[in-house]
Coordinates of C-alpha atoms in Angstrom, one line a residue:
M10 CA -29.0 68.7 56.5
K11 CA -30.8 71.8 57.8
S12 CA -32.2 74.9 56.1
T13 CA -32.5 76.2 52.5
D14 CA -33.6 79.6 53.8
F15 CA -30.7 81.6 52.2
S16 CA -30.4 85.3 51.5
S17 CA -30.2 86.5 47.9
R18 CA -26.5 87.3 48.5
E19 CA -25.9 83.8 49.9
K20 CA -27.5 82.3 46.8
E21 CA -25.3 84.5 44.6
V22 CA -22.2 83.3 46.5
L23 CA -23.4 79.7 46.2
Q24 CA -23.8 80.1 42.4
L25 CA -20.3 81.5 42.1
I26 CA -18.8 78.7 44.3
G27 CA -20.4 76.3 41.8
Q28 CA -18.7 78.2 39.0
G29 CA -15.4 77.6 40.7
L30 CA -14.6 81.1 41.6
T31 CA -12.2 81.9 44.5
N32 CA -13.2 84.1 47.4
V33 CA -11.2 86.9 45.9
E34 CA -12.8 86.5 42.5
M35 CA -16.3 86.4 44.1
A36 CA -15.5 89.5 46.1
D37 CA -14.4 91.4 43.0
K38 CA -17.4 90.3 41.0
L39 CA -19.9 91.2 43.8
F40 CA -18.1 94.4 44.9
I41 CA -17.7 93.2 48.5
S42 CA -14.7 92.3 50.6
K43 CA -13.1 88.9 50.6
R44 CA -13.9 88.7 54.3
T45 CA -17.6 89.2 53.6
V46 CA -17.5 86.4 51.0
E47 CA -15.9 84.2 53.6
G48 CA -18.7 85.1 56.0
H49 CA -21.4 84.2 53.5
R50 CA -19.7 80.9 52.8
Q51 CA -19.5 80.1 56.5
S52 CA -23.2 81.1 56.9
L53 CA -24.2 78.7 54.1
I54 CA -22.2 75.9 55.7
D55 CA -23.7 76.7 59.2
K56 CA -27.3 76.8 57.8
T57 CA -27.0 73.5 55.9
G58 CA -24.9 71.7 58.5
A59 CA -22.4 70.9 55.8
R60 CA -18.9 70.0 57.0
N61 CA -17.1 71.6 54.0
T62 CA -17.7 73.3 50.7
A63 CA -17.9 70.0 48.8
V64 CA -20.8 68.8 51.0
L65 CA -22.4 72.3 50.7
M66 CA -22.3 72.1 46.9
R67 CA -23.8 68.5 46.9
F68 CA -26.6 69.8 49.1
A69 CA -27.2 72.8 46.8
Y70 CA -27.4 70.6 43.7
A71 CA -29.5 67.9 45.4
N72 CA -32.1 70.5 46.6
G73 CA -32.3 72.3 43.3
I74 CA -30.8 75.5 44.8
I75 CA -28.4 75.7 41.9
D76 CA -28.2 73.8 38.6

């Protein structure tokens, strides 16, 4: 895996992914577009080198980024 240097918004999105929210639900909660949420999710995957969201979440828990 790669980086843990995430923006504050990326960390928010990561927390919400961990809570099981959909992209639309995250967008509504954060007052941003669904496409912006998708961009943050992709950025997180790119930064960590994760192949998918499940691997991303495992990385986040293992590195203490979310609890």
